[in-house]
Tab-separated table of C-alpha atoms in Angstrom:
chain	number	residue	atom	x	y	z
A	1	MET	CA	10.222	-2.809	-17.244
A	2	THR	CA	7.056	-2.594	-15.153
A	3	ARG	CA	6.803	-1.622	-11.484
A	4	MET	CA	3.201	-1.627	-10.305
A	5	SER	CA	2.605	0.461	-7.207
A	6	ILE	CA	-0.070	2.148	-5.132
A	7	ILE	CA	0.019	5.820	-4.181
A	8	THR	CA	-2.221	6.871	-1.291
A	9	ASP	CA	-3.374	10.458	-0.807
A	10	VAL	CA	-3.243	10.607	2.974
A	11	ASN	CA	-5.161	13.898	3.052
A	12	ARG	CA	-8.129	12.178	1.401
A	13	CYS	CA	-8.069	9.011	3.544
A	14	VAL	CA	-10.763	9.149	6.244
A	15	GLY	CA	-9.772	5.935	8.031
A	16	CYS	CA	-13.000	4.145	7.134
A	17	LEU	CA	-11.188	0.766	6.876
A	18	ALA	CA	-13.062	-0.104	3.669
A	19	CYS	CA	-9.743	-1.056	2.024
A	20	SER	CA	-8.891	-3.468	4.844
A	21	VAL	CA	-12.337	-5.056	4.967
A	22	ALA	CA	-12.634	-5.379	1.183
A	23	CYS	CA	-9.162	-6.908	0.994
A	24	LYS	CA	-9.941	-9.524	3.649
A	25	ALA	CA	-13.204	-10.459	1.946
A	26	VAL	CA	-11.935	-10.870	-1.631
A	27	ASN	CA	-8.689	-12.620	-0.636
A	28	ASN	CA	-10.126	-14.787	2.154
A	29	VAL	CA	-7.588	-13.483	4.672
A	30	PRO	CA	-7.789	-15.457	7.956
A	31	ILE	CA	-9.281	-13.904	11.085
A	32	GLY	CA	-6.646	-12.007	13.024
A	33	ASN	CA	-4.506	-11.285	9.957
A	34	PHE	CA	-4.495	-8.385	7.517
A	35	TRP	CA	-2.943	-7.672	4.145
A	36	ASN	CA	-3.653	-3.976	4.579
A	37	LYS	CA	-3.668	-2.286	7.982
A	38	VAL	CA	-4.794	1.272	8.712
A	39	VAL	CA	-2.709	3.136	11.300
A	40	ARG	CA	-3.883	6.369	12.910
A	41	VAL	CA	-1.372	9.172	13.418
A	42	GLY	CA	-2.387	11.756	16.000
A	43	PRO	CA	-4.218	13.755	17.121
A	44	ASN	CA	-1.191	16.078	17.056
A	45	PRO	CA	-1.134	19.794	17.874
A	46	ILE	CA	-1.058	22.243	14.988
A	47	GLU	CA	2.083	24.360	15.061
A	48	GLY	CA	1.401	27.627	16.830
A	49	GLY	CA	-1.964	26.386	18.100
A	50	SER	CA	-3.254	25.687	21.595
A	51	GLY	CA	-2.685	21.953	21.354
A	52	GLN	CA	-6.360	21.446	22.116
A	53	TYR	CA	-9.281	20.866	19.737
A	54	PRO	CA	-9.741	22.350	17.180
A	55	ASP	CA	-5.991	23.140	16.944
A	56	VAL	CA	-5.078	19.531	16.222
A	57	TYR	CA	-4.722	17.319	13.166
A	58	MET	CA	-4.925	13.595	12.537
A	59	TYR	CA	-4.394	11.338	9.535
A	60	PHE	CA	-4.310	7.669	8.598
A	61	VAL	CA	-1.540	5.629	6.964
A	62	THR	CA	-2.334	2.331	5.254
A	63	VAL	CA	0.405	-0.257	5.738
A	64	GLY	CA	0.793	-3.413	3.686
A	65	CYS	CA	3.405	-5.076	1.516
A	66	GLN	CA	5.326	-2.283	-0.189
A	67	HIS	CA	6.271	-4.479	-3.177
A	68	CYS	CA	9.842	-3.298	-2.818
A	69	GLU	CA	12.287	-2.835	-5.664
A	70	ASN	CA	15.015	-4.635	-3.687
A	71	PRO	CA	12.983	-6.889	-1.354
A	72	GLU	CA	14.620	-8.413	1.698
A	73	CYS	CA	12.015	-11.198	1.736
A	74	VAL	CA	13.161	-12.449	-1.652
A	75	LYS	CA	16.826	-12.436	-0.614
A	76	VAL	CA	16.279	-14.749	2.371
A	77	CYS	CA	13.814	-17.209	0.817
A	78	PRO	CA	15.604	-20.580	0.545
A	79	THR	CA	13.198	-22.037	-2.040
A	80	GLU	CA	12.604	-18.961	-4.231
A	81	ALA	CA	8.930	-19.080	-3.273
A	82	SER	CA	9.080	-15.317	-2.708
A	83	HIS	CA	9.979	-13.739	-6.013
A	84	ILE	CA	9.691	-10.608	-8.129
A	85	ALA	CA	7.023	-11.047	-10.810
A	86	GLU	CA	7.168	-9.576	-14.301
A	87	ASP	CA	5.016	-6.622	-13.241
A	88	GLY	CA	7.430	-5.757	-10.427
A	89	THR	CA	5.176	-7.006	-7.635
A	90	ILE	CA	6.409	-9.432	-4.974
A	91	GLN	CA	4.565	-12.730	-5.085
A	92	ILE	CA	4.682	-16.029	-3.173
A	93	ASP	CA	4.569	-19.385	-4.937
A	94	LYS	CA	2.709	-21.451	-2.364
A	95	ALA	CA	3.829	-24.676	-4.025
A	96	LYS	CA	7.420	-23.785	-3.159
A	97	CYS	CA	6.822	-22.193	0.273
A	98	ILE	CA	7.920	-24.440	3.173
A	99	GLY	CA	6.655	-22.129	5.910
A	100	CYS	CA	10.117	-21.413	7.344
A	101	GLN	CA	9.104	-17.766	7.935
A	102	PHE	CA	12.547	-16.346	7.104
A	103	CYS	CA	10.720	-13.794	4.944
A	104	VAL	CA	8.406	-12.903	7.835
A	105	MET	CA	11.409	-12.051	9.986
A	106	ALA	CA	13.163	-10.168	7.162
A	107	CYS	CA	10.243	-7.916	6.199
A	108	PRO	CA	10.879	-4.391	7.585
A	109	TYR	CA	7.143	-3.701	7.847
A	110	GLY	CA	5.826	-6.823	9.584
A	111	VAL	CA	3.193	-7.430	6.935
A	112	ARG	CA	3.765	-11.165	6.322
A	113	TYR	CA	2.298	-13.985	8.386
A	114	LEU	CA	2.106	-17.767	8.418
A	115	ASN	CA	-1.248	-19.190	7.397
A	116	GLU	CA	-1.548	-21.786	10.159
A	117	GLU	CA	-4.009	-23.927	8.242
A	118	GLU	CA	-2.092	-24.081	4.947
A	119	ARG	CA	1.379	-23.737	6.565
A	120	VAL	CA	2.487	-21.185	3.978
A	121	VAL	CA	3.306	-17.502	4.251
A	122	GLU	CA	0.830	-14.951	2.899
A	123	LYS	CA	0.708	-11.201	2.284
A	124	CYS	CA	-0.734	-8.623	-0.110
A	125	THR	CA	-0.515	-9.778	-3.737
A	126	LEU	CA	-1.786	-6.443	-5.090
A	127	CYS	CA	-4.784	-8.525	-6.163
A	128	GLU	CA	-2.698	-10.178	-8.854
A	129	GLN	CA	-5.723	-12.130	-10.044
A	130	LYS	CA	-7.516	-8.856	-10.778
A	131	LEU	CA	-4.554	-7.060	-12.345
A	132	GLN	CA	-4.146	-9.877	-14.854
A	133	GLN	CA	-7.732	-9.263	-15.976
A	134	GLY	CA	-7.291	-5.506	-16.265
A	135	GLU	CA	-9.191	-4.816	-13.039
A	136	LEU	CA	-8.270	-2.702	-10.027
A	137	PRO	CA	-7.036	-4.135	-6.721
A	138	GLN	CA	-9.944	-4.386	-4.303
A	139	CYS	CA	-8.493	-1.768	-1.953
A	140	VAL	CA	-8.399	0.747	-4.812
A	141	SER	CA	-11.827	0.031	-6.269
A	142	GLN	CA	-13.502	0.147	-2.825
A	143	CYS	CA	-11.846	3.349	-1.584
A	144	GLY	CA	-14.782	5.699	-1.018
A	145	GLY	CA	-12.515	8.689	-0.449
A	146	ASN	CA	-10.677	8.211	-3.762
A	147	ALA	CA	-7.436	8.145	-1.805
A	148	ARG	CA	-5.815	5.078	-3.405
A	149	TRP	CA	-4.405	4.976	-6.924
A	150	ILE	CA	-2.545	2.306	-8.876
A	151	GLY	CA	-0.088	2.676	-11.715
A	152	ASP	CA	3.311	1.838	-13.149
A	153	LEU	CA	6.168	3.786	-11.580
A	154	ASP	CA	8.216	3.392	-14.740
A	155	GLN	CA	5.421	5.095	-16.690
A	156	GLY	CA	5.232	8.044	-14.277
A	157	LEU	CA	2.416	9.624	-12.287
A	158	ASP	CA	0.251	10.015	-15.408
A	159	SER	CA	-0.289	6.223	-15.388
A	160	PHE	CA	-1.953	6.136	-11.966
A	161	VAL	CA	-5.697	5.545	-12.014
A	162	GLY	CA	-8.443	4.953	-9.474
A	163	SER	CA	-12.096	3.997	-9.322
A	164	TYR	CA	-14.749	5.006	-11.844
A	165	ASP	CA	-16.944	8.108	-11.612
A	166	PRO	CA	-20.775	7.938	-11.859
A	167	LEU	CA	-20.535	8.271	-15.666
A	168	GLY	CA	-18.293	5.226	-15.926
A	169	GLU	CA	-15.107	7.149	-16.639
A	170	GLN	CA	-11.981	6.012	-14.826
A	171	ARG	CA	-10.430	8.712	-12.680
A	172	LYS	CA	-6.816	9.732	-13.339
A	173	MET	CA	-4.830	10.679	-10.260
A	174	VAL	CA	-3.110	13.732	-11.749
A	175	ASP	CA	-6.462	15.182	-12.860
A	176	PHE	CA	-8.446	14.359	-9.739
A	177	LEU	CA	-6.176	15.154	-6.793
A	178	GLU	CA	-5.463	18.497	-5.234
A	179	ASP	CA	-2.098	19.849	-6.364
A	180	PHE	CA	0.945	18.325	-4.694
A	181	SER	CA	4.693	18.676	-5.109
A	182	GLU	CA	7.568	16.210	-4.916
A	183	GLU	CA	8.114	17.376	-1.326
A	184	ASP	CA	4.643	16.055	-0.443
A	185	ILE	CA	5.505	12.454	-1.470
A	186	TYR	CA	6.737	10.106	1.249
A	187	HIS	CA	7.643	6.447	1.757
A	188	LEU	CA	7.828	4.040	4.667
A	189	PRO	CA	11.357	3.549	6.084
A	190	ASP	CA	13.887	2.351	3.523
A	191	VAL	CA	16.527	-0.061	4.869
A	192	GLY	CA	17.927	-0.724	1.424
A	193	ASN	CA	14.784	-2.489	0.192
A	194	LYS	CA	13.462	0.551	-1.731
A	195	PRO	CA	9.703	0.429	-1.003
A	196	SER	CA	7.619	1.077	-4.118
A	197	PHE	CA	4.429	2.352	-2.484
A	198	ALA	CA	4.191	6.096	-1.858
A	199	TYR	CA	2.072	8.443	0.234
A	200	ILE	CA	1.028	12.026	-0.472
A	201	LEU	CA	0.671	14.276	2.568
A	202	ARG	CA	0.241	18.041	2.410
A	203	ARG	CA	0.483	20.615	5.212
A	204	HIS	CA	1.180	18.119	8.006
A	205	LYS	CA	4.279	16.454	9.426
A	206	TRP	CA	4.952	12.995	8.024
A	207	GLU	CA	5.467	10.472	10.831
A	208	GLY	CA	5.566	7.313	8.766
A	209	GLY	CA	9.345	7.050	8.589
A	210	ASP	CA	11.564	8.175	5.720
A	211	ASN	CA	10.928	11.496	4.008
């Protein structure tokens, strides 16, 4: 089985919004909608500090479709337009979508929307068109901080890769990132949907939901 996912190193993310902008451009996302939002957490006081600069910290969490293992959106879709693809991602068959928005209401993360012009629901596809050609999702390839990595959860962390270095070699997450432990890996809140995306955060308090 395959379960494609993105892991984001929150300590490396600088909140530049390149992933959001690149995503909108390559996927023609309508004005006012996003497939990938960047949420700022903080500034928060450092424990034992004054609570004033420089004793504060801040980080950014990217929020999009989590391509869940047990997706609520798929359960409520009356036409099976929302479905789990062979690579484990959650996709929408626009030919079957009737725009009822049951999936929009069921999504725990509020990352689906109705395309008013086409009258179908849209969300992050993990750049399915690129994955099928062996390319990286746009948000991964355009991440200047090398914070976003894509791989197959069933193949383990060794499978996660990112953009290419100046010599044309593809970076491997386990070789490139600062050391992290299992305790540094977090997910957005799980309401039984089992989100597949993960976030690495070291030395700071995770405020994105479930630990």
